[in-house]
Short mmCIF file of C-alpha atoms in Angstrom, two decimals:
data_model
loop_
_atom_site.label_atom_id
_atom_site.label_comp_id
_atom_site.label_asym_id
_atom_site.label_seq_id
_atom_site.Cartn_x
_atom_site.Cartn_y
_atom_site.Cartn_z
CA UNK A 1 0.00 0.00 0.00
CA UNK A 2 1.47 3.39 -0.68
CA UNK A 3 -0.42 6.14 1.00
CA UNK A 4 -0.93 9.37 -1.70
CA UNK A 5 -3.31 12.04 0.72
CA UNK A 6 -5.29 12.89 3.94
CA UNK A 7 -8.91 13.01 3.77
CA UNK A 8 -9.85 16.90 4.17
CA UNK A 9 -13.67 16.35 3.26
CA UNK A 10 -16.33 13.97 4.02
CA UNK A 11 -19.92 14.33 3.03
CA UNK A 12 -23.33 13.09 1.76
CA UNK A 13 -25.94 13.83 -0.63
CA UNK A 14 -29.15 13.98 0.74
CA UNK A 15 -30.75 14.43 -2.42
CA UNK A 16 -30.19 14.46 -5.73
CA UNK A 17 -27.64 17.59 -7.10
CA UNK A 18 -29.46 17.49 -10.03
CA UNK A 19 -33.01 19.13 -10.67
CA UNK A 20 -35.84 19.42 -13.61
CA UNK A 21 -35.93 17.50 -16.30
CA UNK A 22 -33.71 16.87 -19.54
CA UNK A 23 -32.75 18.63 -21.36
CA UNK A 24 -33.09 21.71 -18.80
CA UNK A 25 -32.01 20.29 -16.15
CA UNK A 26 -29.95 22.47 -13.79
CA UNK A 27 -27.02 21.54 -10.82
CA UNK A 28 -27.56 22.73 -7.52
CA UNK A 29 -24.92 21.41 -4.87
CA UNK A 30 -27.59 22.86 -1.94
CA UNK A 31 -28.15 18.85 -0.73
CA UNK A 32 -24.36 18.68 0.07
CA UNK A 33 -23.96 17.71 3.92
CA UNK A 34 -20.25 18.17 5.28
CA UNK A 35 -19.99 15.48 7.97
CA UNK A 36 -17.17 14.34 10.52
CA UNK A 37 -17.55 10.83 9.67
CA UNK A 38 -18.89 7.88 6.93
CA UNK A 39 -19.92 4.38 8.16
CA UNK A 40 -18.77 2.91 4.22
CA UNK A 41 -20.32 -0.89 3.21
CA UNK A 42 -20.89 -2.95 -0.10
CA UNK A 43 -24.37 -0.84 -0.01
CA UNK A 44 -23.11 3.09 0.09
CA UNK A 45 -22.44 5.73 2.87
CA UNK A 46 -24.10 7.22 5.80
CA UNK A 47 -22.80 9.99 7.22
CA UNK A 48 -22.33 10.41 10.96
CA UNK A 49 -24.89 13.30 12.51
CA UNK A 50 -24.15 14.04 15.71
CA UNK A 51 -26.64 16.52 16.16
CA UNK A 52 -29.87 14.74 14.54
CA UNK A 53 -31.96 12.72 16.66
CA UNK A 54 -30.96 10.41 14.03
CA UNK A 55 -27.34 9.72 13.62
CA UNK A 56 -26.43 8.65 10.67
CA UNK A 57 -27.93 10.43 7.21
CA UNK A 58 -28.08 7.89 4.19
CA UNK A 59 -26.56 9.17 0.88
CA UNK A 60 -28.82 9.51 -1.69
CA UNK A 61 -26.64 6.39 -3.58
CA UNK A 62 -26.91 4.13 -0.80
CA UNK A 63 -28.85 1.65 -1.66
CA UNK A 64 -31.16 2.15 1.36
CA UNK A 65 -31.70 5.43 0.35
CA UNK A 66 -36.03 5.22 -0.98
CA UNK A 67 -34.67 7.53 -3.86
CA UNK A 68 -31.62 5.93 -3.96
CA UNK A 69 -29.72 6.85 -7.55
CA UNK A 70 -27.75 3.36 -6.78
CA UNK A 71 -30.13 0.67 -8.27
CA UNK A 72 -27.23 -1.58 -9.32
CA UNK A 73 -25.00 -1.43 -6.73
CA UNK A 74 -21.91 0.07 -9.13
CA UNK A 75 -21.60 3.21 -7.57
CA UNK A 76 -22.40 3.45 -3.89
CA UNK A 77 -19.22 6.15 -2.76
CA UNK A 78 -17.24 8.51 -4.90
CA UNK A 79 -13.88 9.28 -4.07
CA UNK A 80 -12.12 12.63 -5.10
CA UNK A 81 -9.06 14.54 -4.98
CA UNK A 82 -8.23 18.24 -4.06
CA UNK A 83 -5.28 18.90 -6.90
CA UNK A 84 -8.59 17.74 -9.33
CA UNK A 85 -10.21 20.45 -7.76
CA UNK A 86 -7.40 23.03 -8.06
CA UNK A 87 -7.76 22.39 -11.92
CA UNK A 88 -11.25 22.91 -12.53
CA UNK A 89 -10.96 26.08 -10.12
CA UNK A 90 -8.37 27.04 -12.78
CA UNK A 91 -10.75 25.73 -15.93
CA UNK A 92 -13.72 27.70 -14.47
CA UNK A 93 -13.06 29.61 -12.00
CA UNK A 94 -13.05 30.52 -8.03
CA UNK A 95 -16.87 29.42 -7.74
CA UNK A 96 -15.91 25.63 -7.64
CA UNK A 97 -15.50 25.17 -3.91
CA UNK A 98 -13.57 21.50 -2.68
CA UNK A 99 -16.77 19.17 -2.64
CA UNK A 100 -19.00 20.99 -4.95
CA UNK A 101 -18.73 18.07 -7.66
CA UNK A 102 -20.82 15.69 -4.50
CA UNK A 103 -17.60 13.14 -4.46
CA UNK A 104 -17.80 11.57 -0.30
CA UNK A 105 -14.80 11.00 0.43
CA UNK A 106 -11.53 14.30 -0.65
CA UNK A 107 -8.30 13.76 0.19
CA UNK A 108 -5.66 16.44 -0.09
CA UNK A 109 -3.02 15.38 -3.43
CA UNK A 110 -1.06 17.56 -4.71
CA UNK A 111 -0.89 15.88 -8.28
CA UNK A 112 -3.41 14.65 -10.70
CA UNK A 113 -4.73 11.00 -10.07
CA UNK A 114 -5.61 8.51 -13.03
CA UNK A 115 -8.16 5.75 -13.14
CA UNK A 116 -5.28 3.56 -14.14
CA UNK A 117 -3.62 4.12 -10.82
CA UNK A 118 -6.12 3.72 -8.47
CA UNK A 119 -7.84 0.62 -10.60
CA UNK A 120 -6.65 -1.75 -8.28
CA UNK A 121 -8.44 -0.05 -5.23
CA UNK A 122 -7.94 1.78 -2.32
CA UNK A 123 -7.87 1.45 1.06
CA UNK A 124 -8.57 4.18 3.79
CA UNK A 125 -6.15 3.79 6.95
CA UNK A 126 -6.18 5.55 10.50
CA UNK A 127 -3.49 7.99 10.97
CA UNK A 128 -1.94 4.95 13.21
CA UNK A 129 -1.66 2.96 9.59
CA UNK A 130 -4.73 0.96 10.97
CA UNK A 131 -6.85 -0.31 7.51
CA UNK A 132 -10.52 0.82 8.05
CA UNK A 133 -12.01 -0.16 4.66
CA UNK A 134 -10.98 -0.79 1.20
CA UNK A 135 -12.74 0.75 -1.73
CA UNK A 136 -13.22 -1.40 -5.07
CA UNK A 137 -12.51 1.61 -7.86
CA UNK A 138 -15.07 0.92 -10.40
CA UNK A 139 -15.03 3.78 -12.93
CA UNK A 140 -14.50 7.46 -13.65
CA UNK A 141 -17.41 9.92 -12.62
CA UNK A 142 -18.34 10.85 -16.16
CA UNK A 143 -19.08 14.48 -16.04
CA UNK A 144 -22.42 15.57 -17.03
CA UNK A 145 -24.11 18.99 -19.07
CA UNK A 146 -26.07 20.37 -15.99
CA UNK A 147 -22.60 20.32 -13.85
CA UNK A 148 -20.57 21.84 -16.63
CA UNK A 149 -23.56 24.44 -16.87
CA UNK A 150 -23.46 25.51 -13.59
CA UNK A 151 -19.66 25.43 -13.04
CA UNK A 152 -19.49 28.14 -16.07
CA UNK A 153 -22.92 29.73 -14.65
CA UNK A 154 -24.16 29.93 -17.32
CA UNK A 155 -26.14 27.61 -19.76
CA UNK A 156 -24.06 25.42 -21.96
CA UNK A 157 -24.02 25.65 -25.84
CA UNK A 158 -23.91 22.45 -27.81
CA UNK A 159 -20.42 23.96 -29.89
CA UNK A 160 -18.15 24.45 -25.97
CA UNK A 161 -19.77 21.43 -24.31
CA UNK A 162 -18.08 19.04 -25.49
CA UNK A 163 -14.66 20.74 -24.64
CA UNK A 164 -15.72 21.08 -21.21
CA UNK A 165 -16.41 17.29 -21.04
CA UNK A 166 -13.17 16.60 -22.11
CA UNK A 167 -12.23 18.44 -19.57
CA UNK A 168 -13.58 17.29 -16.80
CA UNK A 169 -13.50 13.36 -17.60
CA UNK A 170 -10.73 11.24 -17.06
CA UNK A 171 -11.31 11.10 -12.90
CA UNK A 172 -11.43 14.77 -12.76
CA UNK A 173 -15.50 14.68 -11.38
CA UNK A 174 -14.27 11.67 -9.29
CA UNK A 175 -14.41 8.13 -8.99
CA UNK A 176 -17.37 5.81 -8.04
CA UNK A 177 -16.61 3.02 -5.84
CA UNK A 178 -18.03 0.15 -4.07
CA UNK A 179 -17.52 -0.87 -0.26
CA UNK A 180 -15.66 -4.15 0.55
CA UNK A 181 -16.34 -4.93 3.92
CA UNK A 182 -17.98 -2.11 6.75
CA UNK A 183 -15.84 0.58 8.29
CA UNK A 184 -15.67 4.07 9.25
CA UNK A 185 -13.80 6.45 7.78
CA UNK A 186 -12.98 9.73 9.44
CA UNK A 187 -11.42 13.05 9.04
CA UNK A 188 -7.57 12.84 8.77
CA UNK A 189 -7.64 9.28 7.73
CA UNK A 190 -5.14 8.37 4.68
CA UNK A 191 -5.80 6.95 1.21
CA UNK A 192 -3.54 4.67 0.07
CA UNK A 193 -3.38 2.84 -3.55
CA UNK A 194 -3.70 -0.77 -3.17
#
């Protein structure tokens, strides 16, 4: 295992980021919830709500979410990386905060991270080296129109979307990942390439 970056952000969608219908649909990163910690399994993330009579607040792609966006099981957690987010703040400006894109789990890298090195998996240690969970990497978080829309704030014309696309595929939007096994993962925790 080779540890590349600290996780700086953890988080949950409560709902979908996406609103309307095609082919106006619009992005709106509102249902974003920061949180301290993610329980991670085979079926998604909750996120840890200390303050809620409940405490733990299912992801919208957990598959025990009743809206869940998960049906198939192939994308439960996304996984993303600050120096991705450094170049679309560079691409499209300031407005892209760390997290905006709806990946759970950020960790702080200071270079660009391929699919092809992260294929193998990941696993998420405890600052003490201590493995909490592995994550199966499945695929790339294709970037989509109403995202690309919103990051330029504007709306998108047919002729510059596909440049933007470019753009912003590759791993750039993220990666979507499965569970293997249950753990926790928490603030400060490493990633680490399998």
């Amino acid at each position: 295992m080779r540890p590349i970056g600290t996780i700086i952000r953890l988080q949950v969608q409560r709902g979908s980021l996406k609103r309307g219908e095609k082919p106006t649909r619009v992005y709106d990163p509102a249902p974003l919830l920061a949180v301290p910690a993610l329980s991670v399994s085979p079926d998604g993330a909750l996120g840890a709500s200390p303050g809620d009579p409940d405490p733990w607040i299912v992801d919208v792609h957990h598959r025990g979410h009743p809206e869940t966006k998960n049906e198939d099981g192939l994308h439960g957690i996304s996984l993303g990386f600050t120096s991705h987010y450094d170049a679309m703040r560079e691409h499209f400006g300031d407005k892209l905060s760390v997290g905006c894109a709806g990946e759970n789990i950020i960790a702080n890298v200071d270079r660009e991270v391929r699919y092809e090195e992260i294929a193998g998996g990941v696993a998420i240690l405890a600052p003490d080296g201590e493995e909490r969970v592995r994550l199966q990497v499945l695929q790339v978080a294709h970037p989509c129109k109403p995202f690309t829309g919103w990051a330029l704030g504007r709306h998108v014309e047919p002729t510059e979307l596909k440049q933007h696309l470019q753009f912003l595929d590759n791993g750039m939007r993220g990666f979507y990942c499965n569970g293997e096994g249950i753990g926790t993962v928490k603030l400060g925790d490493s990633v680490a390439i399998l």
